[in-house]
Amino acid sequence: TCTMECTRRTLTLARAKSYAKERFNASLQQYWSSNSTSRYKDLNIPMPKGPSPELTLPRRNLGHLLAARTGHGDFAAYHHRWAHDDALLTCSCGRDKTPEHFFFCWKGRNIERIKTPEACRGPKEAIDWLLSTVRGATTFSTWCTNTRFFIDIQRRY
């Protein structure tokens, strides 16, 4: 429903379309601000205008990126919550699978370190950059491909 007061001035068709688009985008931004998940809010992931550039990533890597962003995926906490008794809860390094484990796993780091900007001070900023920016997502995807982390190191089964 429209919450704006209507005025009696006339608009050209082009201006009316532009106005409708502005109102739609403003409403969508407001919806995103109030309804995005807490993880997306913590990562400060903005609502994309149009198709998200991350959609060009290889499908497997995009899936791992989205799982790390949302926390919904092949992680120990998820399997405990849903009582998946047959799930593999740990990485081959011996630590629990978590959304951020890829960054800390010594096996993945021994193959190739993830390159983050120097402005990232500490692991939290580096992980936030990797998961919340387009450049970070591209870096994450390249690292996933080069290390085969989710294929050979942190296996699903």
mmCIF file of C-alpha atoms in Angstrom:
data_model
loop_
_atom_site.group_PDB
_atom_site.id
_atom_site.type_symbol
_atom_site.label_atom_id
_atom_site.label_comp_id
_atom_site.label_asym_id
_atom_site.label_seq_id
_atom_site.Cartn_x
_atom_site.Cartn_y
_atom_site.Cartn_z
ATOM 1 C CA THR A 1 0.000 0.000 0.000
ATOM 2 C CA CYS A 2 1.109 3.515 -0.729
ATOM 3 C CA THR A 3 1.785 5.608 2.365
ATOM 4 C CA MET A 4 2.479 8.886 0.543
ATOM 5 C CA GLU A 5 -0.091 11.619 0.179
ATOM 6 C CA CYS A 6 -1.211 12.126 -3.375
ATOM 7 C CA THR A 7 -0.935 15.555 -4.933
ATOM 8 C CA ARG A 8 -3.017 16.902 -7.785
ATOM 9 C CA ARG A 9 -0.156 17.867 -10.069
ATOM 10 C CA THR A 10 0.238 16.106 -13.372
ATOM 11 C CA LEU A 11 3.300 14.103 -14.289
ATOM 12 C CA THR A 12 4.652 13.125 -17.629
ATOM 13 C CA LEU A 13 4.716 9.406 -18.305
ATOM 14 C CA ALA A 14 8.520 9.394 -18.115
ATOM 15 C CA ARG A 15 8.497 11.192 -14.746
ATOM 16 C CA ALA A 16 5.779 8.893 -13.413
ATOM 17 C CA LYS A 17 7.859 5.824 -14.363
ATOM 18 C CA SER A 18 10.942 7.366 -12.780
ATOM 19 C CA TYR A 19 9.009 8.239 -9.624
ATOM 20 C CA ALA A 20 7.578 4.720 -9.375
ATOM 21 C CA LYS A 21 11.063 3.241 -9.774
ATOM 22 C CA GLU A 22 12.470 5.552 -7.063
ATOM 23 C CA ARG A 23 9.673 4.598 -4.649
ATOM 24 C CA PHE A 24 10.102 0.897 -5.417
ATOM 25 C CA ASN A 25 13.871 1.046 -4.818
ATOM 26 C CA ALA A 26 13.391 3.005 -1.578
ATOM 27 C CA SER A 27 10.824 0.461 -0.354
ATOM 28 C CA LEU A 28 13.108 -2.417 -1.284
ATOM 29 C CA GLN A 29 16.030 -0.820 0.597
ATOM 30 C CA GLN A 30 13.818 -0.331 3.646
ATOM 31 C CA TYR A 31 12.650 -3.952 3.432
ATOM 32 C CA TRP A 32 16.263 -5.182 3.155
ATOM 33 C CA SER A 33 17.322 -3.083 6.146
ATOM 34 C CA SER A 34 14.617 -4.480 8.382
ATOM 35 C CA ASN A 35 14.413 -8.072 7.102
ATOM 36 C CA SER A 36 17.914 -9.184 6.136
ATOM 37 C CA THR A 37 19.414 -11.883 8.342
ATOM 38 C CA SER A 38 21.616 -11.052 11.305
ATOM 39 C CA ARG A 39 24.658 -12.529 9.529
ATOM 40 C CA TYR A 40 24.061 -10.292 6.510
ATOM 41 C CA LYS A 41 23.666 -7.311 8.860
ATOM 42 C CA ASP A 42 26.869 -8.246 10.723
ATOM 43 C CA LEU A 43 28.725 -8.482 7.410
ATOM 44 C CA ASN A 44 27.134 -5.214 6.181
ATOM 45 C CA ILE A 45 26.126 -6.855 2.918
ATOM 46 C CA PRO A 46 24.095 -4.311 0.966
ATOM 47 C CA MET A 47 21.129 -5.206 -1.175
ATOM 48 C CA PRO A 48 22.425 -5.432 -4.747
ATOM 49 C CA LYS A 49 20.969 -3.198 -7.406
ATOM 50 C CA GLY A 50 20.170 -5.645 -10.152
ATOM 51 C CA PRO A 51 21.788 -9.055 -10.489
ATOM 52 C CA SER A 52 24.524 -9.600 -7.922
ATOM 53 C CA PRO A 53 28.006 -9.753 -9.516
ATOM 54 C CA GLU A 54 28.757 -12.823 -7.385
ATOM 55 C CA LEU A 55 26.355 -14.797 -9.568
ATOM 56 C CA THR A 56 29.121 -15.022 -12.192
ATOM 57 C CA LEU A 57 31.266 -17.152 -9.852
ATOM 58 C CA PRO A 58 31.509 -20.889 -10.524
ATOM 59 C CA ARG A 59 28.407 -22.520 -9.055
ATOM 60 C CA ARG A 60 30.276 -24.714 -6.543
ATOM 61 C CA ASN A 61 32.254 -21.752 -5.178
ATOM 62 C CA LEU A 62 29.140 -19.558 -5.090
ATOM 63 C CA GLY A 63 27.447 -22.236 -2.995
ATOM 64 C CA HIS A 64 30.310 -22.224 -0.484
ATOM 65 C CA LEU A 65 30.290 -18.408 -0.381
ATOM 66 C CA LEU A 66 26.542 -18.301 0.290
ATOM 67 C CA ALA A 67 26.842 -21.041 2.923
ATOM 68 C CA ALA A 68 29.558 -19.061 4.726
ATOM 69 C CA ARG A 69 27.501 -15.854 4.463
ATOM 70 C CA THR A 70 24.274 -17.374 5.770
ATOM 71 C CA GLY A 71 25.632 -20.008 8.159
ATOM 72 C CA HIS A 72 23.365 -22.589 6.506
ATOM 73 C CA GLY A 73 25.471 -25.410 5.192
ATOM 74 C CA ASP A 74 27.714 -28.323 6.018
ATOM 75 C CA PHE A 75 28.694 -27.030 9.471
ATOM 76 C CA ALA A 76 28.886 -28.819 12.828
ATOM 77 C CA ALA A 77 26.371 -26.505 14.552
ATOM 78 C CA TYR A 78 23.856 -27.048 11.764
ATOM 79 C CA HIS A 79 24.179 -30.836 11.972
ATOM 80 C CA HIS A 80 23.889 -30.769 15.789
ATOM 81 C CA ARG A 81 20.775 -28.563 15.586
ATOM 82 C CA TRP A 82 19.025 -30.980 13.234
ATOM 83 C CA ALA A 83 20.395 -34.152 14.877
ATOM 84 C CA HIS A 84 22.170 -35.450 11.793
ATOM 85 C CA ASP A 85 23.921 -38.384 13.439
ATOM 86 C CA ASP A 86 25.677 -39.547 10.284
ATOM 87 C CA ALA A 87 27.170 -36.157 9.301
ATOM 88 C CA LEU A 88 30.904 -35.500 9.160
ATOM 89 C CA LEU A 89 31.319 -32.698 11.734
ATOM 90 C CA THR A 90 35.042 -32.043 11.462
ATOM 91 C CA CYS A 91 37.472 -30.950 8.797
ATOM 92 C CA SER A 92 40.344 -33.274 7.909
ATOM 93 C CA CYS A 93 42.535 -31.019 10.098
ATOM 94 C CA GLY A 94 40.503 -32.196 13.107
ATOM 95 C CA ARG A 95 38.619 -28.969 13.909
ATOM 96 C CA ASP A 96 34.858 -28.455 13.756
ATOM 97 C CA LYS A 97 33.410 -27.209 10.492
ATOM 98 C CA THR A 98 32.245 -23.596 10.910
ATOM 99 C CA PRO A 99 31.341 -20.911 8.371
ATOM 100 C CA GLU A 100 34.721 -19.218 8.988
ATOM 101 C CA HIS A 101 36.865 -22.366 9.254
ATOM 102 C CA PHE A 102 38.193 -22.031 5.694
ATOM 103 C CA PHE A 103 40.151 -18.973 6.839
ATOM 104 C CA PHE A 104 41.794 -20.641 9.843
ATOM 105 C CA CYS A 105 42.413 -24.193 8.567
ATOM 106 C CA TRP A 106 46.135 -24.893 8.499
ATOM 107 C CA LYS A 107 45.777 -27.411 5.678
ATOM 108 C CA GLY A 108 44.234 -24.836 3.358
ATOM 109 C CA ARG A 109 46.745 -22.181 4.394
ATOM 110 C CA ASN A 110 49.647 -24.548 3.681
ATOM 111 C CA ILE A 111 48.512 -24.829 0.066
ATOM 112 C CA GLU A 112 47.835 -21.129 -0.467
ATOM 113 C CA ARG A 113 47.206 -18.175 1.816
ATOM 114 C CA ILE A 114 44.132 -16.082 1.128
ATOM 115 C CA LYS A 115 45.194 -12.670 -0.116
ATOM 116 C CA THR A 116 43.317 -9.867 1.641
ATOM 117 C CA PRO A 117 43.913 -6.102 1.490
ATOM 118 C CA GLU A 118 46.441 -4.638 3.907
ATOM 119 C CA ALA A 119 43.658 -2.469 5.328
ATOM 120 C CA CYS A 120 42.132 -5.593 6.906
ATOM 121 C CA ARG A 121 43.419 -5.639 10.471
ATOM 122 C CA GLY A 122 42.937 -9.075 11.918
ATOM 123 C CA PRO A 123 40.957 -12.143 10.948
ATOM 124 C CA LYS A 124 37.476 -10.681 11.537
ATOM 125 C CA GLU A 125 38.013 -7.802 9.099
ATOM 126 C CA ALA A 126 39.595 -10.152 6.558
ATOM 127 C CA ILE A 127 36.703 -12.633 6.770
ATOM 128 C CA ASP A 128 34.160 -9.804 6.571
ATOM 129 C CA TRP A 129 35.920 -8.468 3.443
ATOM 130 C CA LEU A 130 35.999 -11.926 1.834
ATOM 131 C CA LEU A 131 32.337 -12.642 2.487
ATOM 132 C CA SER A 132 30.781 -9.207 1.979
ATOM 133 C CA THR A 133 32.497 -7.584 -1.014
ATOM 134 C CA VAL A 134 32.572 -8.476 -4.688
ATOM 135 C CA ARG A 135 36.393 -8.441 -4.758
ATOM 136 C CA GLY A 136 36.447 -10.569 -1.619
ATOM 137 C CA ALA A 137 34.003 -13.052 -3.134
ATOM 138 C CA THR A 138 36.177 -13.303 -6.250
ATOM 139 C CA THR A 139 39.279 -13.847 -4.097
ATOM 140 C CA PHE A 140 37.433 -16.510 -2.076
ATOM 141 C CA SER A 141 36.323 -18.271 -5.261
ATOM 142 C CA THR A 142 39.839 -18.273 -6.734
ATOM 143 C CA TRP A 143 41.248 -19.631 -3.468
ATOM 144 C CA CYS A 144 38.591 -22.380 -3.349
ATOM 145 C CA THR A 145 39.508 -23.442 -6.883
ATOM 146 C CA ASN A 146 43.284 -23.287 -6.332
ATOM 147 C CA THR A 147 43.298 -25.174 -3.024
ATOM 148 C CA ARG A 148 40.378 -27.534 -3.727
ATOM 149 C CA PHE A 149 39.595 -26.873 -0.053
ATOM 150 C CA PHE A 150 35.978 -28.023 -0.077
ATOM 151 C CA ILE A 151 36.804 -31.033 -2.277
ATOM 152 C CA ASP A 152 39.952 -32.471 -0.676
ATOM 153 C CA ILE A 153 40.319 -30.861 2.773
ATOM 154 C CA GLN A 154 36.897 -30.054 4.244
ATOM 155 C CA ARG A 155 34.923 -32.839 2.625
ATOM 156 C CA ARG A 156 31.167 -33.084 2.916
ATOM 157 C CA TYR A 157 31.046 -36.816 3.686
#
